[in-house]
PDB file of C-alpha atoms in Angstrom:
ATOM      1  CA  MET A 223      61.127 -93.283  36.266  1.00  0.00           C
ATOM      2  CA  THR A 224      61.426 -92.162  39.963  1.00  0.00           C
ATOM      3  CA  PHE A 225      64.634 -90.572  41.557  1.00  0.00           C
ATOM      4  CA  THR A 226      64.537 -90.176  45.045  1.00  0.00           C
ATOM      5  CA  VAL A 227      67.778 -88.069  46.384  1.00  0.00           C
ATOM      6  CA  LEU A 228      68.882 -87.739  49.879  1.00  0.00           C
ATOM      7  CA  THR A 229      71.033 -84.658  50.243  1.00  0.00           C
ATOM      8  CA  LEU A 230      72.056 -82.101  52.778  1.00  0.00           C
ATOM      9  CA  PHE A 231      71.532 -79.450  50.170  1.00  0.00           C
ATOM     10  CA  PRO A 232      68.379 -79.681  48.221  1.00  0.00           C
ATOM     11  CA  GLY A 233      68.604 -76.251  46.885  1.00  0.00           C
ATOM     12  CA  LEU A 234      71.125 -77.116  44.607  1.00  0.00           C
ATOM     13  CA  PHE A 235      68.872 -79.155  42.550  1.00  0.00           C
ATOM     14  CA  ALA A 236      66.505 -75.915  41.777  1.00  0.00           C
ATOM     15  CA  GLY A 237      67.964 -74.688  38.528  1.00  0.00           C
ATOM     16  CA  PHE A 238      68.830 -78.126  37.445  1.00  0.00           C
ATOM     17  CA  LEU A 239      65.371 -79.488  37.737  1.00  0.00           C
ATOM     18  CA  GLY A 240      63.710 -76.359  36.130  1.00  0.00           C
ATOM     19  CA  GLU A 241      65.477 -76.225  32.746  1.00  0.00           C
ATOM     20  CA  SER A 242      65.436 -77.898  29.387  1.00  0.00           C
ATOM     21  CA  ILE A 243      64.584 -81.807  28.659  1.00  0.00           C
ATOM     22  CA  LEU A 244      64.599 -82.580  32.020  1.00  0.00           C
ATOM     23  CA  ALA A 245      61.962 -79.885  33.452  1.00  0.00           C
ATOM     24  CA  ARG A 246      60.056 -81.068  30.320  1.00  0.00           C
ATOM     25  CA  SER A 247      59.943 -84.755  30.798  1.00  0.00           C
ATOM     26  CA  ILE A 248      58.944 -83.903  34.794  1.00  0.00           C
ATOM     27  CA  GLU A 249      56.099 -81.950  33.440  1.00  0.00           C
ATOM     28  CA  ARG A 250      54.926 -84.731  31.159  1.00  0.00           C
ATOM     29  CA  GLY A 251      55.162 -87.425  34.102  1.00  0.00           C
ATOM     30  CA  LEU A 252      57.925 -89.234  32.753  1.00  0.00           C
ATOM     31  CA  VAL A 253      60.547 -88.615  35.026  1.00  0.00           C
ATOM     32  CA  ALA A 254      59.949 -87.495  38.793  1.00  0.00           C
ATOM     33  CA  VAL A 255      62.598 -86.087  41.266  1.00  0.00           C
ATOM     34  CA  ARG A 256      61.881 -86.282  44.852  1.00  0.00           C
ATOM     35  CA  LEU A 257      64.345 -84.434  46.984  1.00  0.00           C
ATOM     36  CA  VAL A 258      64.734 -85.331  50.724  1.00  0.00           C
ATOM     37  CA  ASP A 259      66.557 -83.118  53.077  1.00  0.00           C
ATOM     38  CA  VAL A 260      68.685 -85.461  55.437  1.00  0.00           C
ATOM     39  CA  ARG A 261      68.744 -82.375  58.162  1.00  0.00           C
ATOM     40  CA  ASP A 262      64.933 -83.032  58.729  1.00  0.00           C
ATOM     41  CA  TYR A 263      66.012 -86.311  60.302  1.00  0.00           C
ATOM     42  CA  ALA A 264      68.401 -85.155  62.560  1.00  0.00           C
ATOM     43  CA  ALA A 265      67.357 -85.630  66.161  1.00  0.00           C
ATOM     44  CA  ASP A 266      68.686 -82.465  67.815  1.00  0.00           C
ATOM     45  CA  ARG A 267      67.564 -78.957  67.505  1.00  0.00           C
ATOM     46  CA  HIS A 268      70.574 -77.701  65.309  1.00  0.00           C
ATOM     47  CA  ARG A 269      70.103 -80.547  62.901  1.00  0.00           C
ATOM     48  CA  VAL A 270      73.675 -81.778  63.341  1.00  0.00           C
ATOM     49  CA  CYS A 271      74.601 -84.419  60.540  1.00  0.00           C
ATOM     50  CA  ASP A 272      78.092 -84.969  60.698  1.00  0.00           C
ATOM     51  CA  ASP A 273      80.725 -85.667  63.683  1.00  0.00           C
ATOM     52  CA  ALA A 274      84.493 -86.202  63.992  1.00  0.00           C
ATOM     53  CA  PRO A 275      85.831 -89.704  62.738  1.00  0.00           C
ATOM     54  CA  TYR A 276      86.667 -92.433  65.026  1.00  0.00           C
ATOM     55  CA  GLY A 277      90.412 -93.073  64.987  1.00  0.00           C
ATOM     56  CA  GLY A 278      91.335 -89.519  64.327  1.00  0.00           C
ATOM     57  CA  GLY A 279      91.943 -87.520  61.089  1.00  0.00           C
ATOM     58  CA  PRO A 280      90.783 -84.774  59.175  1.00  0.00           C
ATOM     59  CA  GLY A 281      87.524 -83.803  58.312  1.00  0.00           C
ATOM     60  CA  MET A 282      83.825 -84.922  59.345  1.00  0.00           C
ATOM     61  CA  VAL A 283      82.145 -88.036  58.541  1.00  0.00           C
ATOM     62  CA  MET A 284      77.975 -87.731  58.177  1.00  0.00           C
ATOM     63  CA  LYS A 285      76.458 -89.487  61.101  1.00  0.00           C
ATOM     64  CA  PRO A 286      74.523 -92.591  60.808  1.00  0.00           C
ATOM     65  CA  GLU A 287      71.331 -91.777  62.650  1.00  0.00           C
ATOM     66  CA  PRO A 288      69.944 -89.120  60.386  1.00  0.00           C
ATOM     67  CA  LEU A 289      70.714 -90.778  57.100  1.00  0.00           C
ATOM     68  CA  ALA A 290      69.578 -94.245  58.190  1.00  0.00           C
ATOM     69  CA  ALA A 291      66.388 -92.568  59.465  1.00  0.00           C
ATOM     70  CA  ALA A 292      65.789 -90.639  56.050  1.00  0.00           C
ATOM     71  CA  LEU A 293      66.455 -94.100  54.165  1.00  0.00           C
ATOM     72  CA  GLU A 294      63.948 -95.841  56.387  1.00  0.00           C
ATOM     73  CA  ALA A 295      61.299 -92.994  55.916  1.00  0.00           C
ATOM     74  CA  VAL A 296      61.839 -93.417  51.748  1.00  0.00           C
ATOM     75  CA  GLY A 297      61.627 -96.802  52.272  1.00  0.00           C
ATOM     76  CA  ALA A 298      64.942 -97.824  50.661  1.00  0.00           C
ATOM     77  CA  ALA A 299      64.757-101.499  51.792  1.00  0.00           C
ATOM     78  CA  GLY A 300      64.588-103.391  48.781  1.00  0.00           C
ATOM     79  CA  ARG A 301      65.092-100.699  46.242  1.00  0.00           C
ATOM     80  CA  ARG A 302      68.029 -99.726  44.365  1.00  0.00           C
ATOM     81  CA  VAL A 303      70.268 -97.394  46.568  1.00  0.00           C
ATOM     82  CA  VAL A 304      73.118 -95.579  44.854  1.00  0.00           C
ATOM     83  CA  TYR A 305      75.751 -93.604  47.133  1.00  0.00           C
ATOM     84  CA  LEU A 306      77.729 -91.384  45.018  1.00  0.00           C
ATOM     85  CA  THR A 307      81.463 -91.557  45.991  1.00  0.00           C
ATOM     86  CA  PRO A 308      84.779 -91.214  44.635  1.00  0.00           C
ATOM     87  CA  SER A 309      85.846 -94.624  45.924  1.00  0.00           C
ATOM     88  CA  GLY A 310      82.737 -96.131  43.976  1.00  0.00           C
ATOM     89  CA  ARG A 311      82.948 -98.293  40.731  1.00  0.00           C
ATOM     90  CA  ARG A 312      83.032 -95.833  37.564  1.00  0.00           C
ATOM     91  CA  TYR A 313      79.660 -94.687  36.291  1.00  0.00           C
ATOM     92  CA  ASP A 314      79.064 -95.446  32.530  1.00  0.00           C
ATOM     93  CA  GLN A 315      76.442 -95.380  29.660  1.00  0.00           C
ATOM     94  CA  ARG A 316      75.763 -98.986  30.459  1.00  0.00           C
ATOM     95  CA  MET A 317      74.816 -98.250  33.911  1.00  0.00           C
ATOM     96  CA  ALA A 318      72.687 -95.109  32.765  1.00  0.00           C
ATOM     97  CA  ALA A 319      70.698 -97.509  30.507  1.00  0.00           C
ATOM     98  CA  GLU A 320      70.472-100.088  33.278  1.00  0.00           C
ATOM     99  CA  LEU A 321      68.779 -97.263  35.863  1.00  0.00           C
ATOM    100  CA  ALA A 322      66.552 -96.190  32.952  1.00  0.00           C
ATOM    101  CA  ALA A 323      65.330 -99.681  32.151  1.00  0.00           C
ATOM    102  CA  GLY A 324      64.320 -99.529  36.063  1.00  0.00           C
ATOM    103  CA  THR A 325      61.127 -97.631  37.736  1.00  0.00           C
ATOM    104  CA  ASP A 326      63.023 -95.794  40.667  1.00  0.00           C
ATOM    105  CA  VAL A 327      66.338 -95.447  42.211  1.00  0.00           C
ATOM    106  CA  VAL A 328      67.553 -93.904  45.478  1.00  0.00           C
ATOM    107  CA  LEU A 329      70.590 -91.565  45.318  1.00  0.00           C
ATOM    108  CA  VAL A 330      72.692 -90.882  48.489  1.00  0.00           C
ATOM    109  CA  CYS A 331      74.552 -87.798  48.091  1.00  0.00           C
ATOM    110  CA  GLY A 332      77.654 -87.778  50.497  1.00  0.00           C
ATOM    111  CA  ARG A 333      79.465 -84.610  51.982  1.00  0.00           C
ATOM    112  CA  TYR A 334      82.410 -84.284  54.048  1.00  0.00           C
ATOM    113  CA  GLU A 335      84.974 -87.247  54.324  1.00  0.00           C
ATOM    114  CA  GLY A 336      81.803 -89.432  53.335  1.00  0.00           C
ATOM    115  CA  VAL A 337      79.217 -91.470  55.184  1.00  0.00           C
ATOM    116  CA  ASP A 338      79.525 -93.702  58.130  1.00  0.00           C
ATOM    117  CA  GLN A 339      80.176 -97.095  56.873  1.00  0.00           C
ATOM    118  CA  ARG A 340      77.509 -98.915  58.817  1.00  0.00           C
ATOM    119  CA  VAL A 341      74.886 -97.271  56.454  1.00  0.00           C
ATOM    120  CA  ILE A 342      76.581 -98.074  53.502  1.00  0.00           C
ATOM    121  CA  ASP A 343      76.565-101.808  54.745  1.00  0.00           C
ATOM    122  CA  ALA A 344      72.840-101.796  55.598  1.00  0.00           C
ATOM    123  CA  PHE A 345      70.983 -99.676  52.965  1.00  0.00           C
ATOM    124  CA  VAL A 346      73.386 -99.308  49.958  1.00  0.00           C
ATOM    125  CA  THR A 347      73.475-101.657  46.714  1.00  0.00           C
ATOM    126  CA  ASP A 348      75.756 -99.518  44.620  1.00  0.00           C
ATOM    127  CA  GLU A 349      78.693 -97.359  45.412  1.00  0.00           C
ATOM    128  CA  VAL A 350      79.515 -95.217  42.340  1.00  0.00           C
ATOM    129  CA  SER A 351      81.838 -92.637  41.148  1.00  0.00           C
ATOM    130  CA  VAL A 352      81.247 -90.174  38.407  1.00  0.00           C
ATOM    131  CA  GLY A 353      84.935 -89.882  37.632  1.00  0.00           C
ATOM    132  CA  ASP A 354      88.515 -89.818  38.914  1.00  0.00           C
ATOM    133  CA  TYR A 355      88.529 -86.653  40.644  1.00  0.00           C
ATOM    134  CA  VAL A 356      86.726 -85.446  43.830  1.00  0.00           C
ATOM    135  CA  LEU A 357      83.730 -83.151  44.156  1.00  0.00           C
ATOM    136  CA  SER A 358      82.711 -81.148  47.327  1.00  0.00           C
ATOM    137  CA  GLY A 359      79.735 -83.579  47.498  1.00  0.00           C
ATOM    138  CA  GLY A 360      77.379 -86.037  45.866  1.00  0.00           C
ATOM    139  CA  GLU A 361      74.975 -83.566  44.587  1.00  0.00           C
ATOM    140  CA  VAL A 362      76.535 -82.570  41.370  1.00  0.00           C
ATOM    141  CA  ALA A 363      77.339 -86.534  40.836  1.00  0.00           C
ATOM    142  CA  ALA A 364      73.848 -86.963  41.455  1.00  0.00           C
ATOM    143  CA  MET A 365      72.648 -84.472  38.766  1.00  0.00           C
ATOM    144  CA  ALA A 366      74.889 -86.310  36.225  1.00  0.00           C
ATOM    145  CA  VAL A 367      73.321 -89.722  37.181  1.00  0.00           C
ATOM    146  CA  ILE A 368      69.606 -88.166  37.102  1.00  0.00           C
ATOM    147  CA  ASP A 369      70.436 -86.343  33.564  1.00  0.00           C
ATOM    148  CA  SER A 370      72.075 -89.365  31.957  1.00  0.00           C
ATOM    149  CA  ALA A 371      69.613 -91.777  33.094  1.00  0.00           C
ATOM    150  CA  ALA A 372      66.474 -89.841  32.541  1.00  0.00           C
ATOM    151  CA  ARG A 373      67.199 -89.018  28.628  1.00  0.00           C
ATOM    152  CA  LEU A 374      67.181 -92.738  28.304  1.00  0.00           C
ATOM    153  CA  VAL A 375      63.775 -93.121  29.828  1.00  0.00           C
ATOM    154  CA  LYS A 376      61.178 -93.876  26.833  1.00  0.00           C
ATOM    155  CA  GLY A 377      59.769 -90.868  25.507  1.00  0.00           C
ATOM    156  CA  VAL A 378      61.890 -88.401  26.848  1.00  0.00           C
ATOM    157  CA  ILE A 379      64.059 -87.940  23.873  1.00  0.00           C
ATOM    158  CA  ALA A 380      63.300 -89.436  20.508  1.00  0.00           C
ATOM    159  CA  GLU A 381      65.066 -92.785  20.153  1.00  0.00           C
ATOM    160  CA  ASP A 382      66.724 -92.010  16.600  1.00  0.00           C
ATOM    161  CA  SER A 383      68.461 -89.283  18.328  1.00  0.00           C
ATOM    162  CA  LEU A 384      69.997 -91.674  21.092  1.00  0.00           C
ATOM    163  CA  ALA A 385      71.156 -94.032  18.305  1.00  0.00           C
ATOM    164  CA  GLU A 386      74.163 -92.536  17.177  1.00  0.00           C
ATOM    165  CA  GLU A 387      75.507 -90.902  20.436  1.00  0.00           C
ATOM    166  CA  SER A 388      78.838 -91.238  22.092  1.00  0.00           C
ATOM    167  CA  PHE A 389      79.005 -94.720  23.770  1.00  0.00           C
ATOM    168  CA  SER A 390      75.845 -95.898  22.025  1.00  0.00           C
ATOM    169  CA  ALA A 391      77.755 -98.755  20.111  1.00  0.00           C
ATOM    170  CA  GLY A 392      81.027 -98.348  21.901  1.00  0.00           C
ATOM    171  CA  LEU A 393      82.360 -95.702  19.773  1.00  0.00           C
ATOM    172  CA  LEU A 394      82.665 -91.742  20.381  1.00  0.00           C
ATOM    173  CA  GLU A 395      80.484 -89.484  18.531  1.00  0.00           C
ATOM    174  CA  TYR A 396      81.449 -88.173  15.010  1.00  0.00           C
ATOM    175  CA  PRO A 397      81.617 -84.395  14.406  1.00  0.00           C
ATOM    176  CA  GLN A 398      78.678 -82.449  13.887  1.00  0.00           C
ATOM    177  CA  TYR A 399      78.039 -79.276  11.141  1.00  0.00           C
ATOM    178  CA  THR A 400      75.281 -77.153  10.421  1.00  0.00           C
ATOM    179  CA  ARG A 401      74.596 -73.954   8.611  1.00  0.00           C
ATOM    180  CA  PRO A 402      76.475 -71.776   7.204  1.00  0.00           C
ATOM    181  CA  GLU A 403      78.324 -74.125   4.793  1.00  0.00           C
ATOM    182  CA  VAL A 404      81.123 -71.941   5.236  1.00  0.00           C
ATOM    183  CA  PHE A 405      82.110 -70.126   8.617  1.00  0.00           C
ATOM    184  CA  ARG A 406      85.473 -68.227   8.838  1.00  0.00           C
ATOM    185  CA  GLY A 407      87.148 -69.916   5.683  1.00  0.00           C
ATOM    186  CA  MET A 408      86.300 -73.416   7.040  1.00  0.00           C
ATOM    187  CA  ARG A 409      83.730 -75.494   4.889  1.00  0.00           C
ATOM    188  CA  VAL A 410      81.346 -78.297   5.557  1.00  0.00           C
ATOM    189  CA  PRO A 411      83.160 -81.698   4.429  1.00  0.00           C
ATOM    190  CA  GLU A 412      81.661 -82.201   1.084  1.00  0.00           C
ATOM    191  CA  VAL A 413      80.397 -85.779   1.649  1.00  0.00           C
ATOM    192  CA  LEU A 414      77.764 -84.460   4.061  1.00  0.00           C
ATOM    193  CA  LEU A 415      76.485 -82.227   1.292  1.00  0.00           C
ATOM    194  CA  SER A 416      76.399 -85.026  -1.231  1.00  0.00           C
ATOM    195  CA  GLY A 417      72.898 -86.818   0.130  1.00  0.00           C
ATOM    196  CA  HIS A 418      74.803 -90.073  -0.392  1.00  0.00           C
ATOM    197  CA  HIS A 419      73.581 -91.738   2.830  1.00  0.00           C
ATOM    198  CA  GLU A 420      76.269 -94.545   2.380  1.00  0.00           C
ATOM    199  CA  ASN A 421      79.028 -92.521   1.951  1.00  0.00           C
ATOM    200  CA  ILE A 422      78.009 -90.272   4.839  1.00  0.00           C
ATOM    201  CA  ARG A 423      77.550 -92.967   6.865  1.00  0.00           C
ATOM    202  CA  ARG A 424      80.885 -94.430   6.176  1.00  0.00           C
ATOM    203  CA  TRP A 425      82.535 -90.951   6.864  1.00  0.00           C
ATOM    204  CA  ARG A 426      80.950 -90.709  10.014  1.00  0.00           C
ATOM    205  CA  LEU A 427      81.796 -94.059  11.359  1.00  0.00           C
ATOM    206  CA  GLU A 428      85.666 -93.277  10.176  1.00  0.00           C
ATOM    207  CA  ARG A 429      85.531 -90.031  12.051  1.00  0.00           C
ATOM    208  CA  SER A 430      83.834 -91.899  15.308  1.00  0.00           C
ATOM    209  CA  VAL A 431      86.582 -94.749  15.214  1.00  0.00           C
ATOM    210  CA  ALA A 432      89.630 -92.034  14.570  1.00  0.00           C
ATOM    211  CA  LYS A 433      88.338 -90.043  17.374  1.00  0.00           C
ATOM    212  CA  THR A 434      87.522 -92.933  19.658  1.00  0.00           C
ATOM    213  CA  LEU A 435      91.230 -94.194  19.311  1.00  0.00           C
ATOM    214  CA  ALA A 436      92.582 -90.791  19.696  1.00  0.00           C
ATOM    215  CA  ASN A 437      90.580 -89.749  22.664  1.00  0.00           C
ATOM    216  CA  ARG A 438      89.359 -93.060  24.322  1.00  0.00           C
ATOM    217  CA  PRO A 439      92.028 -96.037  23.170  1.00  0.00           C
ATOM    218  CA  ASP A 440      90.742 -98.166  26.276  1.00  0.00           C
ATOM    219  CA  LEU A 441      87.106 -98.442  24.465  1.00  0.00           C
ATOM    220  CA  ALA A 442      88.986 -99.949  21.258  1.00  0.00           C
ATOM    221  CA  ALA A 443      88.997-103.582  22.468  1.00  0.00           C
ATOM    222  CA  ALA A 444      84.927-103.540  22.449  1.00  0.00           C
ATOM    223  CA  LEU A 445      84.644-101.944  18.835  1.00  0.00           C
ATOM    224  CA  PRO A 446      81.923-103.593  16.843  1.00  0.00           C
ATOM    225  CA  PRO A 447      83.348-105.497  13.637  1.00  0.00           C
ATOM    226  CA  GLU A 448      83.109-102.995  10.785  1.00  0.00           C
ATOM    227  CA  ALA A 449      84.681-100.199  13.230  1.00  0.00           C
ATOM    228  CA  ARG A 450      87.116-103.048  14.366  1.00  0.00           C
ATOM    229  CA  GLU A 451      88.570-103.084  10.541  1.00  0.00           C
ATOM    230  CA  LEU A 452      88.370 -99.318  10.414  1.00  0.00           C
ATOM    231  CA  ALA A 453      90.581 -98.812  13.598  1.00  0.00           C
ATOM    232  CA  ARG A 454      93.101-101.618  12.150  1.00  0.00           C
ATOM    233  CA  ARG A 455      93.335 -99.613   8.843  1.00  0.00           C
ATOM    234  CA  ILE A 456      93.769 -96.233  10.760  1.00  0.00           C
ATOM    235  CA  ALA A 457      96.635 -97.730  12.923  1.00  0.00           C
ATOM    236  CA  LYS A 458      98.459 -99.164   9.780  1.00  0.00           C
ATOM    237  CA  GLU A 459      98.446 -95.620   8.168  1.00  0.00           C
ATOM    238  CA  LYS A 460      99.576 -94.231  11.406  1.00  0.00           C
ATOM    239  CA  GLU A 461     102.541 -96.964  11.482  1.00  0.00           C
ATOM    240  CA  GLY A 462     103.299 -96.041   7.808  1.00  0.00           C
ATOM    241  CA  VAL A 463     103.545 -92.501   8.473  1.00  0.00           C
ATOM    242  CA  GLY A 464     105.562 -92.830  11.649  1.00  0.00           C
ATOM    243  CA  HIS A 465     108.004 -95.120   9.864  1.00  0.00           C
ATOM    244  CA  GLY A 466     108.372 -93.293   6.571  1.00  0.00           C
ATOM    245  CA  CYS A 467     111.827 -93.262   5.177  1.00  0.00           C
ATOM    246  CA  ASP A 468     113.556 -90.179   3.885  1.00  0.00           C
ATOM    247  CA  THR A 469     115.411 -91.127   0.472  1.00  0.00           C
ATOM    248  CA  GLY A 470     116.678 -87.576  -0.164  1.00  0.00           C
ATOM    249  CA  ASP A 471     120.404 -87.105  -0.831  1.00  0.00           C
ATOM    250  CA  ARG A 472     122.495 -85.810   2.019  1.00  0.00           C
ATOM    251  CA  GLY A 473     125.573 -85.288  -0.159  1.00  0.00           C
TER     252      GLY A 473
END
């Protein structure tokens, strides 16, 4: 899997690419990341890549000529070209898996007020946002895309480690515990020490459903059947607590 990143600040990626799982996957040849400095394609000696927007307004816009030249130099035509922008469709685990199933992707990191729309119209296949917030540029967003997709490339991480992660089955991941068994008075749940695999599986599913309902209720509509039944039970239990009756004397 090859990620080609077009950016005004390639130096931002040094630490990110040089550590942990991603660094090892690059060493093993499972993932490749090519950094392209858009400034190298500027026509003037000052390597200017931005200009004021037509129509007025604050900020600057990335000029079309250097970015288009950089895209042409990397052979973007016919390839998947993702422009990282807060105005794009929201990135999720499904899209990460989609990218990981391919062989390469070009990531365009915007800066300032964005890039000239004509470059988007001519080259970009996907406008993607990593969340409902604004970053100083697309570099951090590109790192999120690279990390999330690269870890799904075959051989980067053991497949059984990926099977029960958040979003893998439409659920957030259950709580995790490790040694010691007691930490500052808090004990590991007994079921996890029982060795009873079905009870452990059921407990984890229940906790996943409860966490999903609490933190991401928007995911509830797509729960798998067993999780959906648990969600209904949890909702009923909460409803019962919320509508409890006080039968005590008030005389």
